[in-house]
XYZ file of N, CA, C and O in Angstrom:
668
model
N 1.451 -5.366 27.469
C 1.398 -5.998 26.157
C 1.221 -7.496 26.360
O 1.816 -8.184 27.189
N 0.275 -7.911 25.442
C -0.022 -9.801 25.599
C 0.372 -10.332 23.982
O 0.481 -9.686 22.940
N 0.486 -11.390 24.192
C 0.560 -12.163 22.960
C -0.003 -13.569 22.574
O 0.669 -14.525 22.960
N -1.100 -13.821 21.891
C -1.483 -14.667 21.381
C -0.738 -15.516 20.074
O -0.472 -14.748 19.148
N -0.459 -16.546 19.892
C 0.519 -17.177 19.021
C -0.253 -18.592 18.791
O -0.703 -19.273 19.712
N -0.348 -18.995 17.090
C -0.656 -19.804 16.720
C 0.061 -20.201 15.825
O 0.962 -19.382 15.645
N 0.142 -21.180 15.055
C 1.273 -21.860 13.637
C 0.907 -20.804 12.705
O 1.735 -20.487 11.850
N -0.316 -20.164 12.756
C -0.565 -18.999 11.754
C -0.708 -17.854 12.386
O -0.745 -16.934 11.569
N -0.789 -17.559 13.289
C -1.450 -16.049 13.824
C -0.265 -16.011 15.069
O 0.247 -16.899 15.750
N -0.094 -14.490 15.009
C 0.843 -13.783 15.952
C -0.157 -12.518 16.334
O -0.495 -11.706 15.472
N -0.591 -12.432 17.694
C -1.448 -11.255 18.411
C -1.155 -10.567 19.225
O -0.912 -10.902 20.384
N -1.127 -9.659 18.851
C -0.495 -8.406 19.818
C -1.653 -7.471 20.570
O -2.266 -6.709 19.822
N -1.905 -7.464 21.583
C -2.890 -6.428 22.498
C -1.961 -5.525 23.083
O -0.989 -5.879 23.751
N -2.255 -4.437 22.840
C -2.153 -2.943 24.090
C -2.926 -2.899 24.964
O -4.039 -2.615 24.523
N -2.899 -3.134 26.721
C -3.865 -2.312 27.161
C -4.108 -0.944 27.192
O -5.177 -0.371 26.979
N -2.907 -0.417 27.507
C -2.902 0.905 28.165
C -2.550 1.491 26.970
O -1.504 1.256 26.365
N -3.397 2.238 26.633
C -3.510 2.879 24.755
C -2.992 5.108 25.340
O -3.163 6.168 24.739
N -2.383 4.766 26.698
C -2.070 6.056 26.840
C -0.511 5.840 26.594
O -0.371 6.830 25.877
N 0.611 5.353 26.645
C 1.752 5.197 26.648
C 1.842 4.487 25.078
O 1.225 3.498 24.680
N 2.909 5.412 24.269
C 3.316 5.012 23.146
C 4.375 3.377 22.813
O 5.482 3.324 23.348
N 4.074 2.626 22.259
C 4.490 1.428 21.811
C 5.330 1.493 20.559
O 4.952 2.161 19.597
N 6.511 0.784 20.547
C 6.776 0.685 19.099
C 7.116 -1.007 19.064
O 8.027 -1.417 19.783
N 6.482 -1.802 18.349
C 6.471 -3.403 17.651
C 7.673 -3.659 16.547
O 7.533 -2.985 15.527
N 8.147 -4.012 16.562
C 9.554 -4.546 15.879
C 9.827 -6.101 15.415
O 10.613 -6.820 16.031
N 8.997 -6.597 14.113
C 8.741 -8.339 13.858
C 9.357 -8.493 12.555
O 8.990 -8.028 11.476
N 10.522 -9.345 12.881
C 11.436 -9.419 11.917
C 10.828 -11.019 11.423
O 10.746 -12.074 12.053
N 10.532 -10.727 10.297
C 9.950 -12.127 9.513
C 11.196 -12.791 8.470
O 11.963 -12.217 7.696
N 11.053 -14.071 8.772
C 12.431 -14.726 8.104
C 12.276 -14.492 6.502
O 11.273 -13.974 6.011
N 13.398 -14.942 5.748
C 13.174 -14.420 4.067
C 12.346 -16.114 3.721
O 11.368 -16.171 2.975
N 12.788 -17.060 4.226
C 11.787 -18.023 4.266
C 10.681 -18.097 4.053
O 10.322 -19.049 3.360
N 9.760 -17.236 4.499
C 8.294 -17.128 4.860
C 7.357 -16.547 3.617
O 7.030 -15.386 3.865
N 6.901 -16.963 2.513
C 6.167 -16.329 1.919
C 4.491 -16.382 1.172
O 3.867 -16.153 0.136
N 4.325 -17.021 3.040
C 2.947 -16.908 2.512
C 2.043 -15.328 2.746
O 2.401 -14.254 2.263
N 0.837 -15.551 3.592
C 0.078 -13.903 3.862
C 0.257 -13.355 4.966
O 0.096 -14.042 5.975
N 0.696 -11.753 5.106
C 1.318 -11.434 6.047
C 0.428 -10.137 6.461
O 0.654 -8.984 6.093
N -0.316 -10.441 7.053
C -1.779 -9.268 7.716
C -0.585 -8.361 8.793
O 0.573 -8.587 9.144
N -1.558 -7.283 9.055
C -0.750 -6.331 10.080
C -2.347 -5.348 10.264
O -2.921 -5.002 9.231
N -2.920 -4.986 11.599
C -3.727 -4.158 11.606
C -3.606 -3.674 12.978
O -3.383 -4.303 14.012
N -3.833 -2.204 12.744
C -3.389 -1.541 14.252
C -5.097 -0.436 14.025
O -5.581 -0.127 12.936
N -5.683 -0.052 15.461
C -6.522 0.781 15.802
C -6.236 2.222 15.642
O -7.017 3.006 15.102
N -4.924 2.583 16.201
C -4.272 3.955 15.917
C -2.779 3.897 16.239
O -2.335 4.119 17.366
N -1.844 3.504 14.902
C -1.060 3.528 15.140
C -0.228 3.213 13.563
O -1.031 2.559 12.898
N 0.984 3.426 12.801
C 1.868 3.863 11.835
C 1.964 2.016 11.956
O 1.934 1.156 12.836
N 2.090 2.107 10.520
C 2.600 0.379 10.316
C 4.524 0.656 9.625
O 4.807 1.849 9.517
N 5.287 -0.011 9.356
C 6.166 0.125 8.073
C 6.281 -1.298 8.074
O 6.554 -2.032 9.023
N 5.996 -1.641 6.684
C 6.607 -2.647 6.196
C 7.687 -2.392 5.160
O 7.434 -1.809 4.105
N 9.363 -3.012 5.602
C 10.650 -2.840 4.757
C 11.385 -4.320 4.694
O 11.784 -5.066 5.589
N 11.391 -4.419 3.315
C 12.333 -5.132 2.947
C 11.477 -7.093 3.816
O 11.805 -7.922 4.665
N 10.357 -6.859 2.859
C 9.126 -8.076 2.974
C 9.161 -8.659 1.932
O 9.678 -8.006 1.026
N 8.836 -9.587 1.691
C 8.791 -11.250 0.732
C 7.831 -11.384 0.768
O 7.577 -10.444 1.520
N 6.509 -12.006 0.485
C 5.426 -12.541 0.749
C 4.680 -12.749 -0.755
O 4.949 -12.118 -1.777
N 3.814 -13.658 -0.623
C 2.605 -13.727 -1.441
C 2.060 -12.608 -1.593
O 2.322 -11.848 -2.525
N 0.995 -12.316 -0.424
C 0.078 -11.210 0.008
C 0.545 -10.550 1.342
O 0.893 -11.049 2.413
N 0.447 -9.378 0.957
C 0.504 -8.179 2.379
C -0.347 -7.766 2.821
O -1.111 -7.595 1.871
N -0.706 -7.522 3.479
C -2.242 -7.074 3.921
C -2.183 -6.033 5.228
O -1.751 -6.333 6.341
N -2.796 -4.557 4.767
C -2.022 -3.885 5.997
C -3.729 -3.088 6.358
O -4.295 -2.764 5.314
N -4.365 -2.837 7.385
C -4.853 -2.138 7.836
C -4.576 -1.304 9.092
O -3.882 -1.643 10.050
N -5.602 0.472 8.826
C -5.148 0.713 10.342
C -6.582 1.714 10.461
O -7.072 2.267 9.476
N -6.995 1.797 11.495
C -7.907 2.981 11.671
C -7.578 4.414 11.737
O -8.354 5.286 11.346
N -6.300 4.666 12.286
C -5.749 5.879 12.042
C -4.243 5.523 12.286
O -3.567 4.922 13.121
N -4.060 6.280 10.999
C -2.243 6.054 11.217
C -2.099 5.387 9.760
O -2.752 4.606 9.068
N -0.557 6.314 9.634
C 0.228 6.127 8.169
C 0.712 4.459 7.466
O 1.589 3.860 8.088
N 0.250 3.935 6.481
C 1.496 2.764 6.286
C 2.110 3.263 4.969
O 1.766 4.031 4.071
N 3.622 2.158 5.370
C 4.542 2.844 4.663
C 4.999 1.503 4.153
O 5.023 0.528 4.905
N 5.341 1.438 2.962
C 6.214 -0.120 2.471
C 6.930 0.297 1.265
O 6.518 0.752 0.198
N 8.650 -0.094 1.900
C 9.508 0.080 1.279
C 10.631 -0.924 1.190
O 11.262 -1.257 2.193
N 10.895 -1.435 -0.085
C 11.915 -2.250 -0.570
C 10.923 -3.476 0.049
O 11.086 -3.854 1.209
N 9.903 -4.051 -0.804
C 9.306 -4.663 0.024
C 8.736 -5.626 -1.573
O 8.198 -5.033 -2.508
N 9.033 -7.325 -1.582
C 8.090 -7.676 -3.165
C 7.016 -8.961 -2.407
O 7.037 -9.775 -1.484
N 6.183 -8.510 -3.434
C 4.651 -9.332 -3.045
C 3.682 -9.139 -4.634
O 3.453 -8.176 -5.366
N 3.209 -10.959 -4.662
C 2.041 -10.953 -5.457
C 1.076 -9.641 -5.571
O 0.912 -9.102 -6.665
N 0.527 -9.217 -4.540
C -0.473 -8.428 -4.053
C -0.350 -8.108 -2.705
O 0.089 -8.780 -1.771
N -0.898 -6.748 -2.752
C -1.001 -5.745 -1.679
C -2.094 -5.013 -1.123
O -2.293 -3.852 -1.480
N -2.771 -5.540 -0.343
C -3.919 -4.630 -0.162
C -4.205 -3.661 1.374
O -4.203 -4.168 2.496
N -4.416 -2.323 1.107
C -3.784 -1.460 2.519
C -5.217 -0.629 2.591
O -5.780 -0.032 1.674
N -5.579 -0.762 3.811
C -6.923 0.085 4.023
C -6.985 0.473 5.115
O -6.920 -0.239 6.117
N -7.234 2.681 5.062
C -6.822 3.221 6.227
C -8.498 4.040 6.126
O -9.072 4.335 5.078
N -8.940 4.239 7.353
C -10.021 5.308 7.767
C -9.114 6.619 7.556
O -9.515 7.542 6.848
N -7.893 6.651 8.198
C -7.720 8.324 8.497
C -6.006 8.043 8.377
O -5.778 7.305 9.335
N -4.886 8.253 7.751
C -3.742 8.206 6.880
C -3.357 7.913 5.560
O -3.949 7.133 4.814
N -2.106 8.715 5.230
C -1.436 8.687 4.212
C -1.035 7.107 4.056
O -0.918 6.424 5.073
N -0.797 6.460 2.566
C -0.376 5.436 2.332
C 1.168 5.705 1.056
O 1.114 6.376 0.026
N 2.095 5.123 1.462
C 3.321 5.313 0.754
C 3.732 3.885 0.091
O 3.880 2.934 0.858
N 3.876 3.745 -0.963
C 4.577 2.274 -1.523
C 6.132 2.939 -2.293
O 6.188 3.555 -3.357
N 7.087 2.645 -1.540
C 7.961 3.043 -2.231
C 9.091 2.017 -2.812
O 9.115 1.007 -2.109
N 10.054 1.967 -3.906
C 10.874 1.127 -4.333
C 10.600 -0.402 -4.086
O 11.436 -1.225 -3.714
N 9.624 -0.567 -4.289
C 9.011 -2.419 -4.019
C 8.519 -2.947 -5.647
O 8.238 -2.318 -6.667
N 8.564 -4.107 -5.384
C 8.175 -4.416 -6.288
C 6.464 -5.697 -5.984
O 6.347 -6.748 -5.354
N 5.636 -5.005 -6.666
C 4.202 -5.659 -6.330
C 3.739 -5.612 -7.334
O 3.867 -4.622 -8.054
N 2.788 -7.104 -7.816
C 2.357 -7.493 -9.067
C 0.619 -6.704 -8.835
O 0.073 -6.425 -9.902
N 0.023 -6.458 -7.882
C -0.987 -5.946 -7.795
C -1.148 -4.727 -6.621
O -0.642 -4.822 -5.503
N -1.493 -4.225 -6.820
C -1.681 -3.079 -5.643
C -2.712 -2.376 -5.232
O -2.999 -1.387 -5.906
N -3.532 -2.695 -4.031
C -5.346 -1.797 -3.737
C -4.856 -1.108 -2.729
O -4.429 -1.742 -1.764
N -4.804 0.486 -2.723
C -5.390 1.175 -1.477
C -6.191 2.146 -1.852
O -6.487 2.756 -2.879
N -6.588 2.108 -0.199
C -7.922 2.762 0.029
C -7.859 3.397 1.193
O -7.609 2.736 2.201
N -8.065 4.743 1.276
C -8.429 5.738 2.329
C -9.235 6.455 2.055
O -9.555 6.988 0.992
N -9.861 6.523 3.722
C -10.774 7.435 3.757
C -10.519 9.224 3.769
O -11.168 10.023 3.095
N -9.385 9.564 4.738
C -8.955 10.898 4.264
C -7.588 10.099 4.870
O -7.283 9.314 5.767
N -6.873 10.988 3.546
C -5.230 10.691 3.631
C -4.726 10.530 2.242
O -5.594 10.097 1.484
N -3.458 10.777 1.637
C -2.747 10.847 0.286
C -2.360 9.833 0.034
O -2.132 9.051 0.957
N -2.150 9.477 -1.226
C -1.393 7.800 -1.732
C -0.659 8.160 -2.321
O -0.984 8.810 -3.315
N 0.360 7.988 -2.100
C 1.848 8.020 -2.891
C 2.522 6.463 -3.500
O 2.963 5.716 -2.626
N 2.599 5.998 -4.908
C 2.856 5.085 -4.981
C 4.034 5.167 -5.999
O 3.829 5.947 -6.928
N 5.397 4.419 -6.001
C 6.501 3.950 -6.585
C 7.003 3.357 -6.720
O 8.161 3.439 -6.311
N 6.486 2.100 -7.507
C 6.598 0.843 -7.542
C 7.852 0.674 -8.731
O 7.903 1.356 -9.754
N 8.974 -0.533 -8.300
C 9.983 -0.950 -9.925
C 9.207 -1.529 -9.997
O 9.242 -1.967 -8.847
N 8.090 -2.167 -10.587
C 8.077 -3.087 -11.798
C 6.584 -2.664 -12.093
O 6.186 -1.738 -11.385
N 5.784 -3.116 -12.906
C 4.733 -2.957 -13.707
C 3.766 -3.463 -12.505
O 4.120 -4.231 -11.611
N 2.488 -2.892 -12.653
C 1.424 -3.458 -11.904
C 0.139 -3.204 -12.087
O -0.061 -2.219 -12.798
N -0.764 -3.726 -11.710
C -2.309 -3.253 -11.807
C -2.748 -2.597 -10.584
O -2.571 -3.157 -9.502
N -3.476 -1.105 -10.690
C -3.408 -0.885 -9.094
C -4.623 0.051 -9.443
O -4.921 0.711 -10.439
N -5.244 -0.178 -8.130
C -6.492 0.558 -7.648
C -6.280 1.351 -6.648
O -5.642 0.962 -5.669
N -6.707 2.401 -6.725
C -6.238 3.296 -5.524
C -7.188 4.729 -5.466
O -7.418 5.697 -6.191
N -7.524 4.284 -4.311
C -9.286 5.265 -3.653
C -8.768 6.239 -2.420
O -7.897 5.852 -1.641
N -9.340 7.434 -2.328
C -9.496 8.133 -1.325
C -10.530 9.006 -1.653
O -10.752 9.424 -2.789
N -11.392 9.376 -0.279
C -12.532 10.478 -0.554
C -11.401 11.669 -0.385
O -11.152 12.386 -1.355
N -10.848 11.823 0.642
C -10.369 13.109 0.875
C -8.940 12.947 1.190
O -8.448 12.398 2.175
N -8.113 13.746 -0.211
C -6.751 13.545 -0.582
C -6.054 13.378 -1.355
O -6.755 12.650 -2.059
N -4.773 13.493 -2.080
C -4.373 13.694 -3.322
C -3.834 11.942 -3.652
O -3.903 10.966 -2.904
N -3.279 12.061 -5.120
C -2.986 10.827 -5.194
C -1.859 10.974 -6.002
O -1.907 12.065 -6.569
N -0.526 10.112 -6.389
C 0.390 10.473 -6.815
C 1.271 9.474 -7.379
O 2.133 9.010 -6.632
N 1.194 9.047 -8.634
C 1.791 7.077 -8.863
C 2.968 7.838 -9.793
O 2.894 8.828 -10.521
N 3.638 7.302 -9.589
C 5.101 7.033 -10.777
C 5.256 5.829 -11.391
O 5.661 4.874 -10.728
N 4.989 5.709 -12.601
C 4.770 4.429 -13.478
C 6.386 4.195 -13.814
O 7.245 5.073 -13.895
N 6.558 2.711 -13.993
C 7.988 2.324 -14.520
C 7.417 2.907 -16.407
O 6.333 3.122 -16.951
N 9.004 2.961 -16.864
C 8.958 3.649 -18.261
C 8.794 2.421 -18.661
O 9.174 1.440 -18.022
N 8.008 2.381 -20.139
C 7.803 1.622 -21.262
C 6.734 0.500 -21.111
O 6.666 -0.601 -21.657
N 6.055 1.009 -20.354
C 4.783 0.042 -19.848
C 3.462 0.306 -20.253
O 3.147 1.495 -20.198
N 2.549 -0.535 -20.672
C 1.331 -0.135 -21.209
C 0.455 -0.243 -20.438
O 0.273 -1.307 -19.847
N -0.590 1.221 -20.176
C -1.555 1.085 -18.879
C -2.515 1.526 -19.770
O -2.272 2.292 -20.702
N -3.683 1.027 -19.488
C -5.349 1.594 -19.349
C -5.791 2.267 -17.767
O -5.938 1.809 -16.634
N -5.888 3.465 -18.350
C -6.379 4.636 -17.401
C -7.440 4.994 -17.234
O -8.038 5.624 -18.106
N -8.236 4.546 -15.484
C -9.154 5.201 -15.306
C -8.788 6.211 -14.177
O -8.435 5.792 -13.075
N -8.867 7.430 -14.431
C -8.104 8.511 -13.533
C -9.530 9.497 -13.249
O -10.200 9.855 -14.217
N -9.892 9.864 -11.940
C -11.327 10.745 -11.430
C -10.724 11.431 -10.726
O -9.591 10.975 -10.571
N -10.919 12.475 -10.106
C -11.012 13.292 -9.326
C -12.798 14.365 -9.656
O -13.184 14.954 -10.665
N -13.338 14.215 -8.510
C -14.405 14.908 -8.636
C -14.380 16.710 -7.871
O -15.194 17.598 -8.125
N -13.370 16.787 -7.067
C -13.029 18.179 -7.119
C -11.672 18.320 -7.052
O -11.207 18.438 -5.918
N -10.654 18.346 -8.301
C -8.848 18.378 -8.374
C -8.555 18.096 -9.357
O -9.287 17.558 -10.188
N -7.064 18.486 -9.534
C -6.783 18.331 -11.275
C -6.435 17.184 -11.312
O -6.271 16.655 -10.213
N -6.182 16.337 -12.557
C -6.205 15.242 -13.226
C -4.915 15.625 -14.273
O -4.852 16.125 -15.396
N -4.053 15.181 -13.415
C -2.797 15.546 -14.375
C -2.168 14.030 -14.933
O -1.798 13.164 -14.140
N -2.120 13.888 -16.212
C -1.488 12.370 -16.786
C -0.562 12.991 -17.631
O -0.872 13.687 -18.598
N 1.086 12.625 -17.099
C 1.994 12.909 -18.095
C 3.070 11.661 -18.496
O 4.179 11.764 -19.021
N 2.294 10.357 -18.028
C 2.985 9.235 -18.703
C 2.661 8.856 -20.037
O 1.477 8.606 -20.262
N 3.387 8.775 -20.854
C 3.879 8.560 -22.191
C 3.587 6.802 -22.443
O 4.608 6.157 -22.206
N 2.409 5.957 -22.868
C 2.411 4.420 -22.453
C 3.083 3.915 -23.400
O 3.233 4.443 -24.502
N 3.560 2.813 -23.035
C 4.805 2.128 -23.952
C 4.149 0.789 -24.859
O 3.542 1.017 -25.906
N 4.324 -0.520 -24.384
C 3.891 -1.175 -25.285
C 3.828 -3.007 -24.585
O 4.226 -3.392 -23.486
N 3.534 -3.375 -25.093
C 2.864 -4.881 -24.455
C 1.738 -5.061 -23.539
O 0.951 -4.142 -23.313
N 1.639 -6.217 -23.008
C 0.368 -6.692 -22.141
C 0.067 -5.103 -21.266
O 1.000 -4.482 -20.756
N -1.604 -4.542 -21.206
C -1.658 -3.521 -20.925
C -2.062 -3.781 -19.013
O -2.817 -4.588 -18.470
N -1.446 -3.034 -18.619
C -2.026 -3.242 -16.902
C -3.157 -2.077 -16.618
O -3.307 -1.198 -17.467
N -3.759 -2.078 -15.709
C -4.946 -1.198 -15.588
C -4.890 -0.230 -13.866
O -5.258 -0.579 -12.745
N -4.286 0.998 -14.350
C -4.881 1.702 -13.261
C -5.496 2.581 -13.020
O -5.335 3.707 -13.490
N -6.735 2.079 -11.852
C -7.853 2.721 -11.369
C -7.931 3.945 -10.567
O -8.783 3.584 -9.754
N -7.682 4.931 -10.295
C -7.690 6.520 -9.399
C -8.500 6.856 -9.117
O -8.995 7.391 -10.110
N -9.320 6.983 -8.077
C -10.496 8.105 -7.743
C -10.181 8.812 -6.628
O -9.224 8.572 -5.891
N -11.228 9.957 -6.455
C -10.544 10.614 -5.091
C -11.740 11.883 -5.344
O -12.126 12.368 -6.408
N -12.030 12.108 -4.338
C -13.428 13.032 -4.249
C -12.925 14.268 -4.351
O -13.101 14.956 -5.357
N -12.278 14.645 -3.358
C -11.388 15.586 -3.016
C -9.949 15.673 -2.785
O -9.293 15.391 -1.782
N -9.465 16.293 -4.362
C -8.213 15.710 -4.437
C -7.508 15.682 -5.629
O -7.972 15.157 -6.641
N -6.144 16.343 -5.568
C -5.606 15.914 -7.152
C -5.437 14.572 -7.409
O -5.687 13.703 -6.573
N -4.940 14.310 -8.754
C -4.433 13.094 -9.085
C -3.620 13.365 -10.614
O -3.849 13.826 -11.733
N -2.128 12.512 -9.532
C -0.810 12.791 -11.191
C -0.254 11.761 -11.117
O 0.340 11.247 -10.169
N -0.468 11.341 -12.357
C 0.734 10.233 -12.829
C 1.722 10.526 -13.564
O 1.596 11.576 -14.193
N 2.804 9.872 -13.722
C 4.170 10.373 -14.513
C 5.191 9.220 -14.376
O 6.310 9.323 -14.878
């Protein structure tokens, strides 16, 4: 393992991509500017994060962010599941290529959220007003949130192959 380090950038190399690694970067509550993370094949978690912007990519492999608040969030996987759980994020984009999105956000948000191949699954906070664009081109399209009232937020769903439920 090497490390590259700048006032902004922290770099992590694997050589030997046969022996399993686990990375462990405890970021101060101080810190809230943009906080990138991208791995080739390998599980991210981000828990209990502060930031402006999060920014998570991976080529293969799950991310997971829990108890975690940020302006915006943007997570883009070729091949895993994406989980947002108990955080609070004013914007939210993911995108996979095959893999499920599970999202459960406390507070209100605007969120886009793509997969060709895979289901999709948001739990809206109660009493919130959304504009729904919800697709699935082969899966059911289940909407059983009830919208509430004020400034309306907008979320986007598609998914080729794949249910999609909100509630």
């Amino acid at each position: 393992l090497t490390t590259e380090s700048s006032k902004t950038d922290l770099i992590l190399y694997q050589q030997d991509s046969t022996s399993e690694l686990d990375i462990e970067i405890e970021i101060p509550d101080t810190f809230k500017q943009t906080i990138e993370l991208s791995t080739m094949s390998g599980d991210i978690e981000a828990q209990h994060i502060s930031a402006n912007n999060l920014i998570l990519k991976s080529e293969s492999g799950e991310v997971e962010i829990q108890d975690t608040t940020a302006k915006s969030t943007s997570i883009e996987i070729v091949s895993g599941d994406i989980s947002v759980k108990n955080s609070t994020v004013e914007k939210i984009v993911g995108k996979t290529i095959s893999g499920n999105i599970e999202v459960e956000n406390k507070s209100p948000s605007d969120m886009t959220l793509k997969t060709v191949s895979g289901s999709i699954d948001v739990k809206l906070v109660t009493g919130t007003n959304y504009i729904f664009d919800l697709k699935s081109m082969s899966g059911d399209v289940q909407n059983s949130y009830r919208n509430g009232t004020g400034k309306p937020y907008k979320l986007n769903i598609s998914t080729m192959s794949g249910s999609v439920r909100v509630n």
